[in-house]
mmCIF file of C-alpha atoms and ligand atoms in Angstrom:
data_model
loop_
_atom_site.group_PDB
_atom_site.id
_atom_site.type_symbol
_atom_site.label_atom_id
_atom_site.label_comp_id
_atom_site.label_asym_id
_atom_site.label_seq_id
_atom_site.Cartn_x
_atom_site.Cartn_y
_atom_site.Cartn_z
ATOM 1 C CA UNK A 1 0.000 0.000 0.000
ATOM 2 C CA UNK A 2 1.212 3.496 -0.693
ATOM 3 C CA UNK A 3 1.345 6.262 1.874
ATOM 4 C CA UNK A 4 -1.914 7.784 0.783
ATOM 5 C CA UNK A 5 -3.806 4.618 1.513
ATOM 6 C CA UNK A 6 -2.141 4.182 4.911
ATOM 7 C CA UNK A 7 -3.457 7.574 5.843
ATOM 8 C CA UNK A 8 -6.940 6.598 4.801
ATOM 9 C CA UNK A 9 -6.826 3.398 6.808
ATOM 10 C CA UNK A 10 -5.457 5.196 9.873
ATOM 11 C CA UNK A 11 -8.231 7.765 9.614
ATOM 12 C CA UNK A 12 -10.770 5.022 9.232
ATOM 13 C CA UNK A 13 -9.699 3.359 12.470
ATOM 14 C CA UNK A 14 -9.592 6.617 14.401
ATOM 15 C CA UNK A 15 -13.078 7.506 13.184
ATOM 16 C CA UNK A 16 -14.505 4.116 14.033
ATOM 17 C CA UNK A 17 -13.085 4.314 17.547
ATOM 18 C CA UNK A 18 -14.453 7.841 18.025
ATOM 19 C CA UNK A 19 -17.843 6.778 16.732
ATOM 20 C CA UNK A 20 -18.027 3.757 19.038
ATOM 21 C CA UNK A 21 -16.963 5.791 22.054
ATOM 22 C CA UNK A 22 -19.635 8.390 21.386
ATOM 23 C CA UNK A 23 -22.161 5.590 21.000
ATOM 24 C CA UNK A 24 -21.137 4.068 24.327
ATOM 25 C CA UNK A 25 -21.383 7.475 25.982
ATOM 26 C CA UNK A 26 -24.904 7.872 24.649
ATOM 27 C CA UNK A 27 -26.044 4.430 25.662
ATOM 28 C CA UNK A 28 -24.598 4.562 29.184
ATOM 29 C CA UNK A 29 -27.557 5.180 31.429
ATOM 30 C CA UNK A 30 -27.358 6.714 34.829
ATOM 31 C CA UNK A 31 -30.626 5.503 36.264
ATOM 32 C CA UNK A 32 -31.483 7.424 39.360
ATOM 33 C CA UNK A 33 -34.143 5.017 40.673
ATOM 34 C CA UNK A 34 -31.838 2.035 40.716
ATOM 35 C CA UNK A 35 -29.185 4.206 42.364
ATOM 36 C CA UNK A 36 -31.696 5.036 45.079
ATOM 37 C CA UNK A 37 -32.276 1.324 45.697
ATOM 38 C CA UNK A 38 -28.551 0.799 45.781
ATOM 39 C CA UNK A 39 -28.140 3.550 48.402
ATOM 40 C CA UNK A 40 -30.741 1.891 50.641
ATOM 41 C CA UNK A 41 -29.085 -1.506 50.404
ATOM 42 C CA UNK A 42 -25.693 0.042 51.052
ATOM 43 C CA UNK A 43 -26.966 1.900 54.118
ATOM 44 C CA UNK A 44 -28.520 -1.259 55.530
ATOM 45 C CA UNK A 45 -25.316 -3.175 54.861
ATOM 46 C CA UNK A 46 -22.923 -0.603 56.314
ATOM 47 C CA UNK A 47 -24.713 0.746 59.350
ATOM 48 C CA UNK A 48 -24.903 -1.753 62.195
ATOM 49 C CA UNK A 49 -26.732 -1.065 65.452
ATOM 50 C CA UNK A 50 -27.664 2.505 64.584
ATOM 51 C CA UNK A 51 -28.457 4.912 67.372
ATOM 52 C CA UNK A 52 -31.410 7.223 67.117
ATOM 53 C CA UNK A 53 -30.587 10.796 66.136
ATOM 54 C CA UNK A 54 -27.035 10.075 64.960
ATOM 55 C CA UNK A 55 -26.015 10.917 61.409
ATOM 56 C CA UNK A 56 -24.087 8.110 59.766
ATOM 57 C CA UNK A 57 -21.875 8.431 56.718
ATOM 58 C CA UNK A 58 -22.337 5.585 54.292
ATOM 59 C CA UNK A 59 -19.272 4.222 52.611
ATOM 60 C CA UNK A 60 -19.799 3.712 48.888
ATOM 61 C CA UNK A 61 -17.740 1.607 46.445
ATOM 62 C CA UNK A 62 -14.799 3.447 44.927
ATOM 63 C CA UNK A 63 -16.477 3.964 41.554
ATOM 64 C CA UNK A 64 -18.992 6.237 43.321
ATOM 65 C CA UNK A 65 -16.323 8.582 44.660
ATOM 66 C CA UNK A 66 -17.712 12.112 44.744
ATOM 67 C CA UNK A 67 -21.174 11.174 46.030
ATOM 68 C CA UNK A 68 -22.047 11.396 49.699
ATOM 69 C CA UNK A 69 -24.845 9.574 51.463
ATOM 70 C CA UNK A 70 -25.792 10.061 55.100
ATOM 71 C CA UNK A 71 -28.584 8.516 57.095
ATOM 72 C CA UNK A 72 -30.262 9.291 60.396
ATOM 73 C CA UNK A 73 -32.967 7.388 62.248
ATOM 74 C CA UNK A 74 -35.527 9.280 64.270
ATOM 75 C CA UNK A 75 -38.738 8.789 66.130
ATOM 76 C CA UNK A 76 -41.442 10.386 64.051
ATOM 77 C CA UNK A 77 -42.917 12.038 67.150
ATOM 78 C CA UNK A 78 -39.653 13.804 67.867
ATOM 79 C CA UNK A 79 -39.280 14.768 64.201
ATOM 80 C CA UNK A 80 -42.761 16.282 64.323
ATOM 81 C CA UNK A 81 -42.121 18.235 67.522
ATOM 82 C CA UNK A 82 -38.585 19.490 66.870
ATOM 83 C CA UNK A 83 -38.014 19.346 63.162
ATOM 84 C CA UNK A 84 -34.504 18.707 61.906
ATOM 85 C CA UNK A 85 -31.543 21.023 61.388
ATOM 86 C CA UNK A 86 -28.513 19.413 59.877
ATOM 87 C CA UNK A 87 -26.172 20.212 57.056
ATOM 88 C CA UNK A 88 -28.060 21.808 54.150
ATOM 89 C CA UNK A 89 -31.465 20.861 55.488
ATOM 90 C CA UNK A 90 -33.718 22.781 57.841
ATOM 91 C CA UNK A 91 -37.049 21.126 58.569
ATOM 92 C CA UNK A 92 -39.302 23.247 60.798
ATOM 93 C CA UNK A 93 -41.417 21.658 63.527
ATOM 94 C CA UNK A 94 -44.870 20.260 62.697
ATOM 95 C CA UNK A 95 -43.955 18.640 59.405
ATOM 96 C CA UNK A 96 -45.972 15.422 59.230
ATOM 97 C CA UNK A 97 -44.310 12.219 58.008
ATOM 98 C CA UNK A 98 -46.759 9.938 56.205
ATOM 99 C CA UNK A 99 -47.725 7.123 56.477
ATOM 100 C CA UNK A 100 -47.892 7.222 60.241
ATOM 101 C CA UNK A 101 -45.107 5.065 61.730
ATOM 102 C CA UNK A 102 -43.118 5.048 64.919
ATOM 103 C CA UNK A 103 -39.665 5.372 63.357
ATOM 104 C CA UNK A 104 -38.241 6.908 60.253
ATOM 105 C CA UNK A 105 -34.950 7.319 58.439
ATOM 106 C CA UNK A 106 -33.920 10.338 56.429
ATOM 107 C CA UNK A 107 -31.321 9.851 53.704
ATOM 108 C CA UNK A 108 -29.172 12.814 52.740
ATOM 109 C CA UNK A 109 -27.808 12.455 49.237
ATOM 110 C CA UNK A 110 -25.213 14.766 47.745
ATOM 111 C CA UNK A 111 -24.448 13.870 44.144
ATOM 112 C CA UNK A 112 -21.353 16.081 43.902
ATOM 113 C CA UNK A 113 -19.677 15.883 40.522
ATOM 114 C CA UNK A 114 -22.113 13.137 39.455
ATOM 115 C CA UNK A 115 -25.083 15.519 39.481
ATOM 116 C CA UNK A 116 -25.213 16.133 35.736
ATOM 117 C CA UNK A 117 -24.941 12.399 35.060
ATOM 118 C CA UNK A 118 -28.033 11.469 37.046
ATOM 119 C CA UNK A 119 -30.066 14.651 36.649
ATOM 120 C CA UNK A 120 -30.690 16.572 33.450
ATOM 121 C CA UNK A 121 -31.759 20.161 33.093
ATOM 122 C CA UNK A 122 -32.891 21.604 29.730
ATOM 123 C CA UNK A 123 -30.009 22.876 27.622
ATOM 124 C CA UNK A 124 -31.007 26.481 28.199
ATOM 125 C CA UNK A 125 -30.143 26.117 31.893
ATOM 126 C CA UNK A 126 -26.885 25.303 33.655
ATOM 127 C CA UNK A 127 -26.637 23.572 37.017
ATOM 128 C CA UNK A 128 -24.575 25.664 39.392
ATOM 129 C CA UNK A 129 -24.878 23.502 42.519
ATOM 130 C CA UNK A 130 -24.545 19.794 43.154
ATOM 131 C CA UNK A 131 -27.877 18.016 43.416
ATOM 132 C CA UNK A 132 -28.955 17.564 47.014
ATOM 133 C CA UNK A 133 -31.613 15.034 47.870
ATOM 134 C CA UNK A 134 -33.423 14.058 51.027
ATOM 135 C CA UNK A 135 -35.667 11.035 51.097
ATOM 136 C CA UNK A 136 -37.625 9.610 54.021
ATOM 137 C CA UNK A 137 -38.209 5.903 54.661
ATOM 138 C CA UNK A 138 -39.960 3.948 57.328
ATOM 139 C CA UNK A 139 -37.680 2.224 59.808
ATOM 140 C CA UNK A 140 -38.099 -0.570 62.299
ATOM 141 C CA UNK A 141 -36.174 -2.819 64.675
ATOM 142 C CA UNK A 142 -35.708 -5.331 61.846
ATOM 143 C CA UNK A 143 -34.477 -3.031 59.119
ATOM 144 C CA UNK A 144 -32.776 0.313 59.352
ATOM 145 C CA UNK A 145 -34.370 1.297 56.058
ATOM 146 C CA UNK A 146 -37.599 -0.459 55.121
ATOM 147 C CA UNK A 147 -38.962 -0.500 51.611
ATOM 148 C CA UNK A 148 -41.652 2.046 52.312
ATOM 149 C CA UNK A 149 -41.043 5.660 51.328
ATOM 150 C CA UNK A 150 -42.548 8.441 53.421
ATOM 151 C CA UNK A 151 -43.932 11.807 52.404
ATOM 152 C CA UNK A 152 -43.209 14.867 54.468
ATOM 153 C CA UNK A 153 -46.298 17.042 54.567
ATOM 154 C CA UNK A 154 -45.519 20.640 55.416
ATOM 155 C CA UNK A 155 -48.092 22.771 57.138
ATOM 156 C CA UNK A 156 -47.445 26.396 56.340
ATOM 157 C CA UNK A 157 -43.736 26.739 57.016
ATOM 158 C CA UNK A 158 -41.596 25.311 54.232
ATOM 159 C CA UNK A 159 -38.550 23.100 54.534
ATOM 160 C CA UNK A 160 -35.411 25.071 53.681
ATOM 161 C CA UNK A 161 -32.351 23.915 51.770
ATOM 162 C CA UNK A 162 -29.245 26.031 52.224
ATOM 163 C CA UNK A 163 -26.885 26.122 49.273
ATOM 164 C CA UNK A 164 -24.547 28.466 51.122
ATOM 165 C CA UNK A 165 -21.482 26.554 49.964
ATOM 166 C CA UNK A 166 -22.328 27.608 46.405
ATOM 167 C CA UNK A 167 -21.005 30.940 45.214
ATOM 168 C CA UNK A 168 -21.118 32.189 41.671
ATOM 169 C CA UNK A 169 -18.099 34.214 40.680
ATOM 170 C CA UNK A 170 -18.426 36.947 38.102
ATOM 171 C CA UNK A 171 -21.943 36.011 37.059
ATOM 172 C CA UNK A 172 -24.801 38.443 37.239
ATOM 173 C CA UNK A 173 -27.476 35.801 36.968
ATOM 174 C CA UNK A 174 -29.526 35.025 40.034
ATOM 175 C CA UNK A 175 -29.795 31.262 40.480
ATOM 176 C CA UNK A 176 -33.209 29.624 40.383
ATOM 177 C CA UNK A 177 -34.250 26.710 42.591
ATOM 178 C CA UNK A 178 -35.125 23.507 40.789
ATOM 179 C CA UNK A 179 -36.851 20.380 42.027
ATOM 180 C CA UNK A 180 -36.539 17.232 39.941
ATOM 181 C CA UNK A 181 -39.927 15.584 39.523
ATOM 182 C CA UNK A 182 -40.914 12.221 38.078
ATOM 183 C CA UNK A 183 -40.181 11.434 34.422
ATOM 184 C CA UNK A 184 -37.686 14.223 33.894
ATOM 185 C CA UNK A 185 -39.924 17.172 34.631
ATOM 186 C CA UNK A 186 -38.641 20.121 36.648
ATOM 187 C CA UNK A 187 -40.260 22.550 39.040
ATOM 188 C CA UNK A 188 -38.733 26.022 39.114
ATOM 189 C CA UNK A 189 -38.911 28.350 42.105
ATOM 190 C CA UNK A 190 -37.219 31.592 42.971
ATOM 191 C CA UNK A 191 -34.871 31.515 45.952
ATOM 192 C CA UNK A 192 -36.578 32.707 49.130
ATOM 193 C CA UNK A 193 -33.331 34.172 50.488
ATOM 194 C CA UNK A 194 -29.914 34.216 48.791
ATOM 195 C CA UNK A 195 -28.921 30.589 48.184
ATOM 196 C CA UNK A 196 -31.885 29.218 50.098
ATOM 197 C CA UNK A 197 -34.559 27.103 48.416
ATOM 198 C CA UNK A 198 -37.971 26.297 49.791
ATOM 199 C CA UNK A 199 -39.188 22.716 49.649
ATOM 200 C CA UNK A 200 -42.608 21.283 50.382
ATOM 201 C CA UNK A 201 -41.653 17.645 50.394
ATOM 202 C CA UNK A 202 -38.830 15.178 49.952
ATOM 203 C CA UNK A 203 -36.939 15.050 46.671
ATOM 204 C CA UNK A 204 -33.903 16.240 44.786
ATOM 205 C CA UNK A 205 -33.019 19.895 44.469
ATOM 206 C CA UNK A 206 -30.394 22.111 42.902
ATOM 207 C CA UNK A 207 -29.741 25.624 41.624
ATOM 208 C CA UNK A 208 -29.624 26.590 37.950
ATOM 209 C CA UNK A 209 -28.953 29.742 35.962
ATOM 210 C CA UNK A 210 -30.226 30.462 32.441
ATOM 211 C CA UNK A 211 -27.409 29.499 30.136
ATOM 212 C CA UNK A 212 -26.059 30.889 26.917
ATOM 213 C CA UNK A 213 -24.316 28.733 24.332
ATOM 214 C CA UNK A 214 -20.992 29.701 25.847
ATOM 215 C CA UNK A 215 -21.357 28.330 29.323
ATOM 216 C CA UNK A 216 -22.824 24.986 28.429
ATOM 217 C CA UNK A 217 -21.322 22.207 30.460
ATOM 218 C CA UNK A 218 -18.231 20.588 29.055
ATOM 219 C CA UNK A 219 -20.058 17.276 29.111
ATOM 220 C CA UNK A 220 -22.603 18.492 26.524
ATOM 221 C CA UNK A 221 -19.881 19.814 24.277
ATOM 222 C CA UNK A 222 -18.050 16.485 24.309
ATOM 223 C CA UNK A 223 -21.282 14.687 23.628
ATOM 224 C CA UNK A 224 -21.992 16.800 20.537
ATOM 225 C CA UNK A 225 -18.353 16.617 19.435
ATOM 226 C CA UNK A 226 -18.428 12.851 19.726
ATOM 227 C CA UNK A 227 -21.441 12.676 17.492
ATOM 228 C CA UNK A 228 -20.017 15.003 14.875
ATOM 229 C CA UNK A 229 -16.732 13.133 14.763
ATOM 230 C CA UNK A 230 -18.597 9.851 14.665
ATOM 231 C CA UNK A 231 -20.690 11.030 11.737
ATOM 232 C CA UNK A 232 -17.662 12.291 9.845
ATOM 233 C CA UNK A 233 -16.103 8.910 10.625
ATOM 234 C CA UNK A 234 -19.014 7.102 9.002
ATOM 235 C CA UNK A 235 -18.794 9.264 5.892
ATOM 236 C CA UNK A 236 -15.037 8.629 5.736
ATOM 237 C CA UNK A 237 -15.670 4.922 6.139
ATOM 238 C CA UNK A 238 -17.983 4.900 3.136
ATOM 239 C CA UNK A 239 -15.513 6.973 1.100
ATOM 240 C CA UNK A 240 -12.634 4.678 1.998
ATOM 241 C CA UNK A 241 -14.648 1.586 1.129
ATOM 242 C CA UNK A 242 -15.640 3.058 -2.234
ATOM 243 C CA UNK A 243 -12.010 4.013 -2.917
ATOM 244 C CA UNK A 244 -10.769 0.565 -1.955
ATOM 245 C CA UNK A 245 -13.318 -1.163 -4.182
ATOM 246 C CA UNK A 246 -12.415 1.140 -7.053
ATOM 247 C CA UNK A 247 -8.714 0.549 -6.465
ATOM 248 C CA UNK A 248 -9.104 -3.203 -6.399
ATOM 249 C CA UNK A 249 -11.107 -3.100 -9.635
ATOM 250 C CA UNK A 250 -8.355 -1.027 -11.233
ATOM 251 C CA UNK A 251 -5.770 -3.477 -9.952
ATOM 252 C CA UNK A 252 -7.639 -6.376 -11.539
ATOM 253 C CA UNK A 253 -7.786 -4.590 -14.859
ATOM 254 C CA UNK A 254 -4.085 -3.747 -14.586
ATOM 255 C CA UNK A 255 -3.351 -7.396 -13.893
ATOM 256 C CA UNK A 256 -5.286 -8.357 -16.997
ATOM 257 C CA UNK A 257 -3.279 -5.873 -18.978
ATOM 258 C CA UNK A 258 -0.003 -7.148 -17.567
ATOM 259 C CA UNK A 259 -0.915 -10.756 -18.182
ATOM 260 C CA UNK A 260 -1.658 -10.093 -21.790
ATOM 261 C CA UNK A 261 1.598 -10.480 -23.640
ATOM 262 C CA UNK A 262 3.530 -7.412 -24.787
ATOM 263 C CA UNK A 263 0.972 -5.100 -23.284
ATOM 264 C CA UNK A 264 -1.782 -5.716 -25.796
ATOM 265 C CA UNK A 265 -4.526 -3.166 -25.854
ATOM 266 C CA UNK A 266 -7.957 -3.311 -24.221
ATOM 267 C CA UNK A 267 -9.615 -4.652 -27.316
ATOM 268 C CA UNK A 268 -8.588 -8.177 -26.460
ATOM 269 C CA UNK A 269 -11.015 -10.762 -25.201
ATOM 270 C CA UNK A 270 -10.920 -14.432 -24.414
ATOM 271 C CA UNK A 271 -12.661 -17.300 -26.067
ATOM 272 C CA UNK A 272 -11.995 -20.455 -24.175
ATOM 273 C CA UNK A 273 -8.226 -20.531 -23.821
ATOM 274 C CA UNK A 274 -7.606 -18.554 -26.953
ATOM 275 C CA UNK A 275 -6.979 -14.845 -26.852
ATOM 276 C CA UNK A 276 -8.518 -12.866 -29.662
ATOM 277 C CA UNK A 277 -7.816 -9.290 -30.642
ATOM 278 C CA UNK A 278 -11.200 -7.626 -30.845
ATOM 279 C CA UNK A 279 -10.279 -5.707 -33.990
ATOM 280 C CA UNK A 280 -9.479 -8.884 -35.913
ATOM 281 C CA UNK A 281 -12.745 -10.487 -34.871
ATOM 282 C CA UNK A 282 -14.520 -10.099 -38.142
ATOM 283 C CA UNK A 283 -11.505 -10.823 -40.247
ATOM 284 C CA UNK A 284 -10.564 -14.048 -38.447
ATOM 285 C CA UNK A 285 -14.043 -15.428 -38.087
ATOM 286 C CA UNK A 286 -13.443 -18.273 -40.541
ATOM 287 C CA UNK A 287 -10.465 -19.393 -38.445
ATOM 288 C CA UNK A 288 -12.674 -19.392 -35.383
ATOM 289 C CA UNK A 289 -15.193 -21.665 -36.970
ATOM 290 C CA UNK A 290 -12.414 -23.941 -38.061
ATOM 291 C CA UNK A 291 -11.079 -24.060 -34.510
ATOM 292 C CA UNK A 292 -14.490 -24.923 -33.115
ATOM 293 C CA UNK A 293 -14.999 -27.920 -35.292
HETATM 294 C C1 NAG B 1 -19.761 0.553 40.022
HETATM 295 O O1 NAG B 1 -19.372 -0.798 39.830
HETATM 296 C C2 NAG B 1 -20.425 -1.746 39.960
HETATM 297 C C3 NAG B 1 -19.838 -3.124 39.781
HETATM 298 O O2 NAG B 1 -18.726 -3.289 40.593
HETATM 299 C C4 NAG B 1 -21.491 -1.469 38.915
HETATM 300 O O3 NAG B 1 -22.569 -2.367 39.095
HETATM 301 C C5 NAG B 1 -21.989 -0.048 39.060
HETATM 302 O O4 NAG B 1 -22.898 0.250 38.017
HETATM 303 C C6 NAG B 1 -20.828 0.940 38.992
HETATM 304 N N1 NAG B 1 -21.339 2.255 39.243
HETATM 305 C C7 NAG B 1 -20.923 3.335 38.613
HETATM 306 C C8 NAG B 1 -21.567 4.629 38.985
HETATM 307 O O5 NAG B 1 -20.061 3.305 37.760
HETATM 308 C C1 NAG B 2 -15.804 12.764 40.794
HETATM 309 O O1 NAG B 2 -14.607 13.077 41.476
HETATM 310 C C2 NAG B 2 -13.878 11.944 41.953
HETATM 311 C C3 NAG B 2 -12.643 12.440 42.658
HETATM 312 O O2 NAG B 2 -12.976 13.409 43.590
HETATM 313 C C4 NAG B 2 -13.502 11.027 40.790
HETATM 314 O O3 NAG B 2 -12.859 9.869 41.294
HETATM 315 C C5 NAG B 2 -14.756 10.633 40.040
HETATM 316 O O4 NAG B 2 -14.405 9.881 38.900
HETATM 317 C C6 NAG B 2 -15.513 11.876 39.596
HETATM 318 N N1 NAG B 2 -16.752 11.451 38.967
HETATM 319 C C7 NAG B 2 -17.150 11.927 37.795
HETATM 320 C C8 NAG B 2 -18.425 11.426 37.257
HETATM 321 O O5 NAG B 2 -16.498 12.736 37.172
HETATM 322 C C1 NAG B 3 -34.368 24.002 63.600
HETATM 323 O O1 NAG B 3 -34.433 25.373 63.290
HETATM 324 C C2 NAG B 3 -35.710 25.958 63.406
HETATM 325 C C3 NAG B 3 -35.637 27.379 62.986
HETATM 326 O O2 NAG B 3 -34.973 27.503 61.782
HETATM 327 C C4 NAG B 3 -36.195 25.831 64.832
HETATM 328 O O3 NAG B 3 -37.503 26.307 64.911
HETATM 329 C C5 NAG B 3 -36.166 24.373 65.277
HETATM 330 O O4 NAG B 3 -36.485 24.276 66.633
HETATM 331 C C6 NAG B 3 -34.794 23.789 65.055
HETATM 332 N N1 NAG B 3 -34.843 22.355 65.359
HETATM 333 C C7 NAG B 3 -33.839 21.693 65.923
HETATM 334 C C8 NAG B 3 -34.061 20.232 66.149
HETATM 335 O O5 NAG B 3 -32.797 22.240 66.252
HETATM 336 C C1 NAG B 4 -39.109 34.709 39.868
HETATM 337 O O1 NAG B 4 -38.834 36.106 39.910
HETATM 338 C C2 NAG B 4 -38.975 36.749 38.663
HETATM 339 C C3 NAG B 4 -38.630 38.227 38.863
HETATM 340 O O2 NAG B 4 -37.398 38.345 39.484
HETATM 341 C C4 NAG B 4 -40.399 36.604 38.138
HETATM 342 O O3 NAG B 4 -40.514 37.200 36.878
HETATM 343 C C5 NAG B 4 -40.740 35.139 38.045
HETATM 344 O O4 NAG B 4 -42.089 34.981 37.674
HETATM 345 C C6 NAG B 4 -40.505 34.436 39.374
HETATM 346 N N1 NAG B 4 -40.694 33.009 39.174
HETATM 347 C C7 NAG B 4 -41.336 32.218 40.037
HETATM 348 C C8 NAG B 4 -41.419 30.769 39.685
HETATM 349 O O5 NAG B 4 -41.809 32.647 41.064
HETATM 350 C C1 NAG B 5 -35.901 27.298 28.343
HETATM 351 O O1 NAG B 5 -36.741 26.622 27.398
HETATM 352 C C2 NAG B 5 -38.057 26.377 27.861
HETATM 353 C C3 NAG B 5 -38.789 25.652 26.762
HETATM 354 O O2 NAG B 5 -38.030 24.618 26.254
HETATM 355 C C4 NAG B 5 -38.750 27.700 28.194
HETATM 356 O O3 NAG B 5 -40.043 27.423 28.744
HETATM 357 C C5 NAG B 5 -37.926 28.481 29.189
HETATM 358 O O4 NAG B 5 -38.516 29.750 29.404
HETATM 359 C C6 NAG B 5 -36.515 28.677 28.671
HETATM 360 N N1 NAG B 5 -35.729 29.361 29.676
HETATM 361 C C7 NAG B 5 -34.821 30.259 29.401
HETATM 362 C C8 NAG B 5 -34.099 30.862 30.554
HETATM 363 O O5 NAG B 5 -34.567 30.586 28.268
#
């Protein structure tokens, strides 16, 4: 192969690899529901003999580095009377956990740098805080976390989430609170105080700002780039295939030419084992007939 063709083949392989990697990136799903189940199992596995009112860190496998999960067990009566102030979360008194049970567990979930993998905002918004989630479960002597989820019903005073650790530098935009609802829908709310969001139930929350094309997340840009490169790769693949087929056809013809003695011209064709110059066809026809008989 000459140098030109080596280049084509090298490009072909690079494009195929890029295309496959972009495909894998697209197909990789970060399913939040199954992650939630995983958190519960992990909490039950890791936390032995939990004390009431103590916040426990849950250790996660190393491929989850960057996420943080904490759990606390409480008596629902005490939760109702005193509320809960810890970390980002401020639950006022008289929030009713439902269904009515004696004990409950609250999971604190901080998705850190995984936030944009598990939670999507429309492309005209940019997440400016990690996603924080708090979920309530029933709890009993048998299981720290039971399968049953609990609702927290606020009466008047909202639950507050403090994103005080988030500071936007050099941006004029005021962040907007976002709650992630079922099937990818979002609920927007203005902040009640700077970097404080109001919540009226459990769920996953973050802050967003309206985004321009220029401050899209790097992840999106790579995603698009992967697709473009993959597409170009496909086009190149087709081009290379066409070129190769053409080249091999040419090579065959060249071979024919070479095989024909003394470089006879194209107007040669084969009858059985005998080579006939096309031009002499008419003239030599009698000879042909003789040969046949
Ligand atoms: C972490 O690894 C486990 C298998 O060891 C896999 O099931 C899980 O999906 C991985 N999680 C992430 C976020 O990569
Ligand atoms: C998040 O950061 C940790 C290190 O702090 C890293 O190991 C992990 O791969 C990162 N996760 C993602 C999705 O970038
Ligand atoms: C949490 O803070 C609120 C006021 O923000 C207060 O009313 C409540 O008593 C506090 N609860 C606890 C358990 O400290
Ligand atoms: C948020 O505040 C802006 C004005 O600053 C207002 O136009 C908008 O309707 C408010 N949005 C919500 C969801 O309250
Ligand atoms: C983002 O797009 C949605 C519709 O897709 C629209 O309702 C919303 O107002 C847009 N927000 C901004 C900040 O442009």
